[in-house]
Amino acid sequence: MTRSPLHDEHVALGATLVDFAGWDMPVRYSGDVAEHLAVRTAAGLFDISHMGEIAIRGADAAAGLDAAVVSGMERLAIGRAKYTMLCTPGGGVIDDLIVYRRDWDHFLIVANAANVETVTAELVERFSAFDATVENITAEVSLIAVQGPKAVGIVAAMCAAGADDVRALKNYTWCTVLLQGDVHAMVARTGYTGEDGFELFVVPADAVEVWRLALALGESEGLIPCGLSARDTLRLEAGMPLYGHELTLATTPYDAGLSWVVQTGAARVLQRPGIDGAVSMSAEPVARGDFVGREALAAAKERAVATEADPASAPEEARILVGLVGSPGRAARAGFAVLMDGRRVGIVSSGAPSPTLGVPVAMAMVHPLAAVVGTVLDVDVRGRSETMTVTALPLYSRAS
């Protein structure tokens, strides 16, 4: 089993460690609810070094990515990031990714831990006709997240240089900073909790120093270390999909309510830098070229539009993602059957008690007829029926 560079820190803090995608990772420290609520009200510190990192470098890096994933990448500016998906030719999701543009010819991709080898191999194949390299660099990166309403102040305080750049970051942008202790870091305003937050990319040799710095500077702000269990309930409340649950090879982005991820239209494309290093945009919009899964996803879009107009026209096996909110009682869990009028209409993809809302919540893949907001459904919780109401996602949104 692979250990994070922070493994000994977790042991010293009394964390419960579990096998997660082949990594020995902390599932909790002080307790799931306390950790969850700390992120909602103050700040939480997460070791997410199990996430996979892939570097794309070369003259055709942007063009190759544009052909490989479902979102346009040639127009992505340096210093920005984009959420996207790698899909099969049939439109199924291989993994959901965040892509960071480091330079005009250099991208960093963050993939799910269980999928990084599959994603790397798929990208190597898809880049075979492009002048660019694909390299799994997971072993060269440690990833630490500071999440919560007080995250910006904590991360800014960690900086020896670049604090103003951190404060100025917008969502899905990044900058490089010098942290206290002469540690270089890439800091991105991204996260998986539904709160404001940052993810810090550092080399493994610096991970312990950065972790301890965050704990020391964040203690007075209420920051505590948080495990993967709290991260899961946080993302569930925020309606964020988890691969293997809401996203699978059998689901398309449209099934998961993520149609906005698929980009097929025209865009002004970033040009390569000139002699002076400047990067310009093309004068006229350029139609995006072909990408793997485009034809199947176009058909999926047509089905989604038709289903939205007339849910009764959807085939029996059709499923779309919804949120569910229950009353105090036993929580629905992944794999539990969802029923309407006694007939099975879907399955829970994720479920847990909500520390923020105080009731059981879930996401489920259900037939479009059962997906109307306000519809009352039953979930078979180990042989007992629990009533839950279809609710728009996300189930929780932070105050802006």
Short mmCIF file of C-alpha atoms in Angstrom, two decimals:
data_model
loop_
_atom_site.label_atom_id
_atom_site.label_comp_id
_atom_site.label_asym_id
_atom_site.label_seq_id
_atom_site.Cartn_x
_atom_site.Cartn_y
_atom_site.Cartn_z
CA MET A 1 0.00 0.00 0.00
CA THR A 2 1.27 3.48 -0.90
CA ARG A 3 1.85 5.91 1.95
CA SER A 4 1.51 9.66 1.72
CA PRO A 5 4.57 11.72 2.68
CA LEU A 6 2.33 12.85 5.58
CA HIS A 7 1.68 9.33 6.90
CA ASP A 8 3.63 9.81 10.14
CA GLU A 9 1.85 13.13 10.76
CA HIS A 10 -1.51 11.36 10.52
CA VAL A 11 -0.40 8.63 12.92
CA ALA A 12 0.85 11.23 15.41
CA LEU A 13 -2.51 13.04 15.24
CA GLY A 14 -4.39 9.83 16.00
CA ALA A 15 -6.01 9.44 12.61
CA THR A 16 -7.89 6.32 11.61
CA LEU A 17 -6.23 5.09 8.43
CA VAL A 18 -7.90 3.06 5.68
CA ASP A 19 -7.01 1.66 2.29
CA PHE A 20 -8.30 4.12 -0.31
CA ALA A 21 -7.46 3.19 -3.92
CA GLY A 22 -4.27 1.53 -2.72
CA TRP A 23 -3.22 4.44 -0.47
CA ASP A 24 -3.07 4.36 3.34
CA MET A 25 -5.11 7.50 3.99
CA PRO A 26 -6.77 9.17 7.01
CA VAL A 27 -10.53 8.67 7.08
CA ARG A 28 -10.99 10.70 10.28
CA TYR A 29 -9.20 12.38 13.20
CA SER A 30 -11.45 13.92 15.87
CA GLY A 31 -14.70 12.74 14.31
CA ASP A 32 -16.64 12.98 11.05
CA VAL A 33 -19.24 15.53 12.17
CA ALA A 34 -16.77 17.84 13.93
CA GLU A 35 -14.49 17.82 10.90
CA HIS A 36 -17.37 18.44 8.49
CA LEU A 37 -18.70 21.38 10.51
CA ALA A 38 -15.21 22.87 10.92
CA VAL A 39 -14.99 23.19 7.15
CA ARG A 40 -18.45 24.75 6.93
CA THR A 41 -17.74 27.31 9.69
CA ALA A 42 -13.96 27.82 9.81
CA ALA A 43 -11.42 25.66 7.98
CA GLY A 44 -10.24 22.10 7.46
CA LEU A 45 -6.87 20.71 6.41
CA PHE A 46 -6.84 17.69 4.09
CA ASP A 47 -4.09 15.45 2.79
CA ILE A 48 -5.17 14.57 -0.74
CA SER A 49 -1.81 13.33 -1.96
CA HIS A 50 -3.54 10.18 -3.20
CA MET A 51 -4.94 12.15 -6.13
CA GLY A 52 -3.14 11.47 -9.42
CA GLU A 53 -1.16 14.06 -11.38
CA ILE A 54 -0.38 13.86 -15.08
CA ALA A 55 1.82 16.28 -17.02
CA ILE A 56 1.20 17.05 -20.70
CA ARG A 57 4.10 18.85 -22.38
CA GLY A 58 4.87 19.75 -25.96
CA ALA A 59 3.96 21.92 -28.93
CA ASP A 60 0.67 20.03 -29.44
CA ALA A 61 -0.29 19.81 -25.76
CA ALA A 62 -3.38 22.00 -26.17
CA ALA A 63 -4.48 20.49 -29.47
CA GLY A 64 -4.06 16.97 -28.13
CA LEU A 65 -6.08 17.69 -25.01
CA ASP A 66 -8.74 19.38 -27.11
CA ALA A 67 -9.13 16.12 -29.02
CA ALA A 68 -8.97 13.92 -25.92
CA VAL A 69 -11.44 15.46 -23.44
CA VAL A 70 -14.96 16.82 -23.72
CA SER A 71 -14.13 20.47 -22.96
CA GLY A 72 -12.25 22.88 -25.21
CA MET A 73 -8.68 23.37 -23.98
CA GLU A 74 -6.99 25.53 -26.62
CA ARG A 75 -8.64 28.68 -25.27
CA LEU A 76 -7.77 27.96 -21.63
CA ALA A 77 -5.49 30.76 -20.45
CA ILE A 78 -2.27 30.24 -18.52
CA GLY A 79 -3.10 30.57 -14.83
CA ARG A 80 -6.56 29.05 -15.20
CA ALA A 81 -8.05 25.62 -14.59
CA LYS A 82 -11.04 23.77 -16.00
CA TYR A 83 -13.17 20.86 -14.83
CA THR A 84 -13.65 18.32 -17.60
CA MET A 85 -14.11 14.63 -18.36
CA LEU A 86 -12.37 11.92 -20.32
CA CYS A 87 -15.05 9.87 -22.07
CA THR A 88 -15.18 6.70 -24.12
CA PRO A 89 -16.18 6.80 -27.80
CA GLY A 90 -19.64 5.78 -26.56
CA GLY A 91 -19.87 8.76 -24.20
CA GLY A 92 -19.31 6.95 -20.89
CA VAL A 93 -17.13 8.66 -18.31
CA ILE A 94 -13.63 7.24 -17.80
CA ASP A 95 -12.83 9.90 -15.20
CA ASP A 96 -13.54 13.48 -14.26
CA LEU A 97 -10.49 15.73 -14.22
CA ILE A 98 -9.25 19.19 -13.40
CA VAL A 99 -6.86 20.59 -16.02
CA TYR A 100 -4.47 23.42 -15.12
CA ARG A 101 -2.67 25.35 -17.84
CA ARG A 102 0.89 25.89 -16.63
CA ASP A 103 2.22 27.34 -19.90
CA TRP A 104 1.21 27.51 -23.53
CA ASP A 105 2.75 24.05 -24.05
CA HIS A 106 2.31 22.58 -20.55
CA PHE A 107 -0.79 21.30 -18.74
CA LEU A 108 -1.20 19.60 -15.37
CA ILE A 109 -4.09 17.17 -14.96
CA VAL A 110 -5.46 15.97 -11.62
CA ALA A 111 -7.23 12.62 -11.84
CA ASN A 112 -8.90 10.37 -9.28
CA ALA A 113 -6.55 8.06 -7.42
CA ALA A 114 -8.21 4.86 -8.60
CA ASN A 115 -8.16 6.00 -12.23
CA VAL A 116 -4.81 7.71 -12.77
CA GLU A 117 -3.14 4.73 -14.46
CA THR A 118 -6.15 4.19 -16.73
CA VAL A 119 -6.31 7.90 -17.58
CA THR A 120 -2.57 8.04 -18.28
CA ALA A 121 -2.70 5.03 -20.60
CA GLU A 122 -5.75 6.43 -22.41
CA LEU A 123 -4.11 9.81 -22.89
CA VAL A 124 -0.88 8.22 -24.16
CA GLU A 125 -2.95 6.45 -26.83
CA ARG A 126 -4.94 9.56 -27.74
CA PHE A 127 -1.77 11.67 -28.00
CA SER A 128 -0.02 9.23 -30.35
CA ALA A 129 -0.57 11.56 -33.33
CA PHE A 130 0.41 14.74 -31.46
CA ASP A 131 3.75 16.35 -30.67
CA ALA A 132 3.46 16.14 -26.88
CA THR A 133 4.35 13.82 -24.03
CA VAL A 134 2.08 12.33 -21.35
CA GLU A 135 3.68 11.51 -17.99
CA ASN A 136 2.24 10.25 -14.71
CA ILE A 137 3.99 12.45 -12.11
CA THR A 138 1.94 11.46 -9.06
CA ALA A 139 5.06 10.41 -7.16
CA GLU A 140 6.54 13.89 -7.68
CA VAL A 141 3.62 15.81 -6.15
CA SER A 142 2.03 16.14 -2.72
CA LEU A 143 -1.37 17.80 -2.60
CA ILE A 144 -2.70 19.54 0.52
CA ALA A 145 -6.07 21.28 0.71
CA VAL A 146 -7.18 24.10 3.01
CA GLN A 147 -10.95 24.45 2.76
CA GLY A 148 -13.51 26.67 4.46
CA PRO A 149 -14.54 30.32 4.89
CA LYS A 150 -11.29 31.13 6.72
CA ALA A 151 -9.07 29.36 4.19
CA VAL A 152 -8.01 32.48 2.31
CA GLY A 153 -6.62 34.17 5.40
CA ILE A 154 -4.77 31.04 6.49
CA VAL A 155 -3.18 30.36 3.11
CA ALA A 156 -2.23 34.02 2.68
CA ALA A 157 -0.57 33.94 6.10
CA MET A 158 1.43 30.89 5.03
CA CYS A 159 3.07 32.92 2.26
CA ALA A 160 6.46 34.58 2.55
CA ALA A 161 5.81 36.08 -0.89
CA GLY A 162 2.63 35.99 -2.96
CA ALA A 163 -0.05 36.55 -0.30
CA ASP A 164 -1.76 39.24 -2.39
CA ASP A 165 -1.77 36.89 -5.38
CA VAL A 166 -3.50 34.24 -3.27
CA ARG A 167 -6.17 36.68 -2.09
CA ALA A 168 -6.76 37.82 -5.68
CA LEU A 169 -7.32 34.33 -7.07
CA LYS A 170 -10.74 33.62 -8.56
CA ASN A 171 -12.30 30.18 -8.56
CA TYR A 172 -10.43 27.80 -10.87
CA THR A 173 -7.32 29.95 -11.13
CA TRP A 174 -3.85 29.36 -9.70
CA CYS A 175 -0.59 31.11 -8.91
CA THR A 176 2.87 30.22 -7.68
CA VAL A 177 4.00 31.47 -4.27
CA LEU A 178 6.87 31.20 -1.83
CA LEU A 179 5.67 29.81 1.49
CA GLN A 180 7.37 30.36 4.81
CA GLY A 181 10.41 28.10 5.09
CA ASP A 182 11.49 28.87 1.52
CA VAL A 183 8.98 26.39 0.08
CA HIS A 184 7.74 26.88 -3.47
CA ALA A 185 4.11 25.96 -4.10
CA MET A 186 1.48 26.13 -6.78
CA VAL A 187 -1.74 27.34 -5.12
CA ALA A 188 -5.10 26.82 -6.83
CA ARG A 189 -8.50 28.12 -5.73
CA THR A 190 -10.16 24.75 -6.20
CA GLY A 191 -11.67 22.16 -3.90
CA TYR A 192 -14.18 19.40 -3.32
CA THR A 193 -16.20 20.62 -0.35
CA GLY A 194 -18.61 23.29 -1.57
CA GLU A 195 -16.69 25.93 0.40
CA ASP A 196 -14.09 28.47 -0.59
CA GLY A 197 -10.69 26.86 -0.47
CA PHE A 198 -7.29 26.17 -1.91
CA GLU A 199 -5.22 23.22 -3.03
CA LEU A 200 -1.45 23.46 -2.60
CA PHE A 201 0.86 21.48 -4.89
CA VAL A 202 4.31 20.93 -3.39
CA VAL A 203 7.13 18.44 -3.80
CA PRO A 204 6.87 15.51 -1.36
CA ALA A 205 10.01 16.60 0.52
CA ASP A 206 8.20 19.81 1.57
CA ALA A 207 4.85 18.25 2.48
CA VAL A 208 5.45 17.85 6.22
CA GLU A 209 6.68 21.44 6.59
CA VAL A 210 3.64 22.79 4.71
CA TRP A 211 1.23 20.61 6.72
CA ARG A 212 2.68 21.75 10.05
CA LEU A 213 2.70 25.39 8.92
CA ALA A 214 -1.00 25.23 8.02
CA LEU A 215 -1.88 23.62 11.35
CA ALA A 216 0.14 26.19 13.32
CA LEU A 217 -1.23 29.26 11.53
CA GLY A 218 -4.76 27.90 11.27
CA GLU A 219 -5.25 26.77 14.86
CA SER A 220 -6.37 30.19 16.07
CA GLU A 221 -8.86 30.34 13.18
CA GLY A 222 -10.47 27.02 14.06
CA LEU A 223 -8.71 24.91 11.43
CA ILE A 224 -8.48 21.20 12.21
CA PRO A 225 -7.18 18.20 10.23
CA CYS A 226 -9.95 16.43 8.33
CA GLY A 227 -10.24 12.97 6.82
CA LEU A 228 -11.80 11.47 3.74
CA SER A 229 -15.10 10.76 5.49
CA ALA A 230 -15.77 14.46 6.08
CA ARG A 231 -14.61 15.22 2.56
CA ASP A 232 -17.24 12.79 1.26
CA THR A 233 -20.17 14.27 3.20
CA LEU A 234 -19.05 17.79 2.26
CA ARG A 235 -18.99 16.99 -1.45
CA LEU A 236 -22.32 15.12 -1.15
CA GLU A 237 -24.07 18.16 0.33
CA ALA A 238 -22.49 20.28 -2.42
CA GLY A 239 -23.81 17.95 -5.14
CA MET A 240 -20.33 17.11 -6.42
CA PRO A 241 -20.06 13.76 -8.21
CA LEU A 242 -17.75 10.96 -7.13
CA TYR A 243 -16.34 8.61 -9.72
CA GLY A 244 -17.71 5.10 -9.31
CA HIS A 245 -20.90 6.51 -7.81
CA GLU A 246 -22.45 9.38 -9.83
CA LEU A 247 -19.98 8.92 -12.70
CA THR A 248 -19.22 5.57 -14.36
CA LEU A 249 -18.51 4.07 -17.75
CA ALA A 250 -22.27 3.55 -18.05
CA THR A 251 -23.19 7.21 -17.48
CA THR A 252 -22.70 10.25 -19.68
CA PRO A 253 -22.18 13.83 -18.48
CA TYR A 254 -25.80 14.49 -19.45
CA ASP A 255 -27.08 11.69 -17.20
CA ALA A 256 -25.18 13.29 -14.30
CA GLY A 257 -26.60 16.77 -14.95
CA LEU A 258 -23.23 18.04 -16.14
CA SER A 259 -24.11 19.02 -19.70
CA TRP A 260 -22.13 22.27 -19.31
CA VAL A 261 -18.89 20.28 -19.24
CA VAL A 262 -19.33 19.22 -22.87
CA GLN A 263 -18.21 22.00 -25.19
CA THR A 264 -18.77 21.68 -28.93
CA GLY A 265 -19.15 25.27 -30.11
CA ALA A 266 -16.84 27.85 -31.62
CA ALA A 267 -14.20 29.57 -29.51
CA ARG A 268 -11.44 32.11 -29.89
CA VAL A 269 -8.30 30.01 -29.72
CA LEU A 270 -5.10 30.98 -27.93
CA GLN A 271 -2.19 31.30 -30.29
CA ARG A 272 1.37 30.31 -29.51
CA PRO A 273 3.67 33.00 -28.11
CA GLY A 274 5.51 35.20 -30.57
CA ILE A 275 9.09 36.38 -30.44
CA ASP A 276 8.29 38.69 -27.52
CA GLY A 277 6.58 35.89 -25.59
CA ALA A 278 3.11 37.44 -25.91
CA VAL A 279 0.11 35.15 -26.34
CA SER A 280 -2.73 36.36 -28.53
CA MET A 281 -6.24 35.21 -29.36
CA SER A 282 -7.38 34.39 -32.86
CA ALA A 283 -9.36 37.23 -34.44
CA GLU A 284 -12.31 35.04 -35.40
CA PRO A 285 -14.00 32.22 -33.51
CA VAL A 286 -12.68 28.83 -34.60
CA ALA A 287 -15.00 25.82 -34.60
CA ARG A 288 -13.80 23.19 -32.17
CA GLY A 289 -12.54 20.06 -33.87
CA ASP A 290 -13.49 16.47 -33.23
CA PHE A 291 -12.93 14.85 -29.85
CA VAL A 292 -13.38 11.33 -28.56
CA GLY A 293 -17.04 10.70 -27.78
CA ARG A 294 -18.38 13.75 -29.61
CA GLU A 295 -20.89 11.87 -31.78
CA ALA A 296 -22.22 9.78 -28.88
CA LEU A 297 -22.47 12.84 -26.64
CA ALA A 298 -24.37 14.75 -29.33
CA ALA A 299 -26.89 11.90 -29.34
CA ALA A 300 -26.98 11.93 -25.53
CA LYS A 301 -27.74 15.64 -25.64
CA GLU A 302 -30.64 15.07 -28.02
CA ARG A 303 -32.02 12.40 -25.69
CA ALA A 304 -31.65 14.72 -22.70
CA VAL A 305 -33.49 17.54 -24.45
CA ALA A 306 -36.30 15.20 -25.53
CA THR A 307 -36.57 13.72 -22.04
CA GLU A 308 -36.74 17.11 -20.38
CA ALA A 309 -39.59 18.09 -22.70
CA ASP A 310 -41.44 14.80 -22.18
CA PRO A 311 -40.17 12.59 -19.31
CA ALA A 312 -42.74 9.92 -20.15
CA SER A 313 -41.01 9.36 -23.49
CA ALA A 314 -37.80 8.18 -21.80
CA PRO A 315 -37.11 4.44 -22.04
CA GLU A 316 -37.55 2.33 -18.92
CA GLU A 317 -33.79 2.11 -18.34
CA ALA A 318 -33.16 5.88 -18.59
CA ARG A 319 -31.63 7.43 -15.48
CA ILE A 320 -30.69 10.98 -14.47
CA LEU A 321 -29.10 12.33 -11.31
CA VAL A 322 -31.21 13.96 -8.59
CA GLY A 323 -30.78 15.09 -5.01
CA LEU A 324 -32.83 13.55 -2.21
CA VAL A 325 -33.59 14.95 1.24
CA GLY A 326 -35.22 12.86 3.96
CA SER A 327 -36.60 13.28 7.44
CA PRO A 328 -34.71 12.30 10.58
CA GLY A 329 -34.20 8.56 10.37
CA ARG A 330 -31.91 5.99 8.84
CA ALA A 331 -29.74 7.23 5.97
CA ALA A 332 -29.89 5.93 2.44
CA ARG A 333 -26.59 4.51 1.22
CA ALA A 334 -25.09 3.80 -2.19
CA GLY A 335 -26.76 0.85 -3.88
CA PHE A 336 -30.12 1.14 -2.10
CA ALA A 337 -33.20 0.88 -4.33
CA VAL A 338 -35.38 3.93 -5.01
CA LEU A 339 -39.08 3.33 -5.54
CA MET A 340 -42.10 5.35 -6.69
CA ASP A 341 -45.57 3.94 -6.01
CA GLY A 342 -43.95 0.62 -5.13
CA ARG A 343 -42.08 0.33 -8.43
CA ARG A 344 -38.29 0.49 -8.61
CA VAL A 345 -37.26 3.63 -10.50
CA GLY A 346 -33.60 3.99 -9.62
CA ILE A 347 -30.72 3.53 -7.24
CA VAL A 348 -28.94 5.66 -4.64
CA SER A 349 -25.48 6.62 -5.84
CA SER A 350 -24.32 8.33 -2.61
CA GLY A 351 -26.01 8.90 0.73
CA ALA A 352 -25.29 9.87 4.33
CA PRO A 353 -26.63 11.85 7.27
CA SER A 354 -26.04 15.55 6.56
CA PRO A 355 -24.20 17.29 9.41
CA THR A 356 -25.17 20.68 7.96
CA LEU A 357 -28.85 20.01 7.29
CA GLY A 358 -29.44 17.58 10.16
CA VAL A 359 -31.30 15.02 8.03
CA PRO A 360 -30.36 12.17 5.69
CA VAL A 361 -29.43 13.27 2.17
CA ALA A 362 -28.52 11.41 -1.00
CA MET A 363 -27.92 11.58 -4.68
CA ALA A 364 -29.62 9.01 -6.85
CA MET A 365 -29.94 7.96 -10.47
CA VAL A 366 -33.67 7.74 -11.19
CA HIS A 367 -36.03 7.56 -14.14
CA PRO A 368 -36.90 11.03 -15.51
CA LEU A 369 -40.55 10.61 -14.43
CA ALA A 370 -39.32 10.37 -10.84
CA ALA A 371 -36.89 13.28 -11.16
CA VAL A 372 -39.31 16.19 -10.82
CA VAL A 373 -38.36 18.41 -7.87
CA GLY A 374 -40.83 17.86 -5.03
CA THR A 375 -41.61 14.25 -5.96
CA VAL A 376 -41.81 12.00 -2.90
CA LEU A 377 -39.94 8.71 -3.32
CA ASP A 378 -39.24 5.73 -1.10
CA VAL A 379 -35.80 4.28 -0.47
CA ASP A 380 -35.42 0.69 0.65
CA VAL A 381 -33.08 1.04 3.65
CA ARG A 382 -32.28 -2.55 4.58
CA GLY A 383 -35.85 -3.71 4.19
CA ARG A 384 -37.48 -0.61 5.67
CA SER A 385 -38.98 2.15 3.54
CA GLU A 386 -37.67 5.66 4.18
CA THR A 387 -39.38 8.61 2.47
CA MET A 388 -37.20 11.15 0.67
CA THR A 389 -38.09 14.15 -1.49
CA VAL A 390 -36.46 15.01 -4.83
CA THR A 391 -34.50 18.24 -4.38
CA ALA A 392 -32.48 20.34 -6.78
CA LEU A 393 -28.71 19.98 -6.54
CA PRO A 394 -26.69 21.20 -4.78
CA LEU A 395 -28.27 20.34 -1.45
CA TYR A 396 -26.10 22.99 0.20
CA SER A 397 -24.68 26.25 -1.19
CA ARG A 398 -22.32 28.50 0.74
CA ALA A 399 -23.17 32.15 1.22
CA SER A 400 -21.56 34.21 -1.52
#
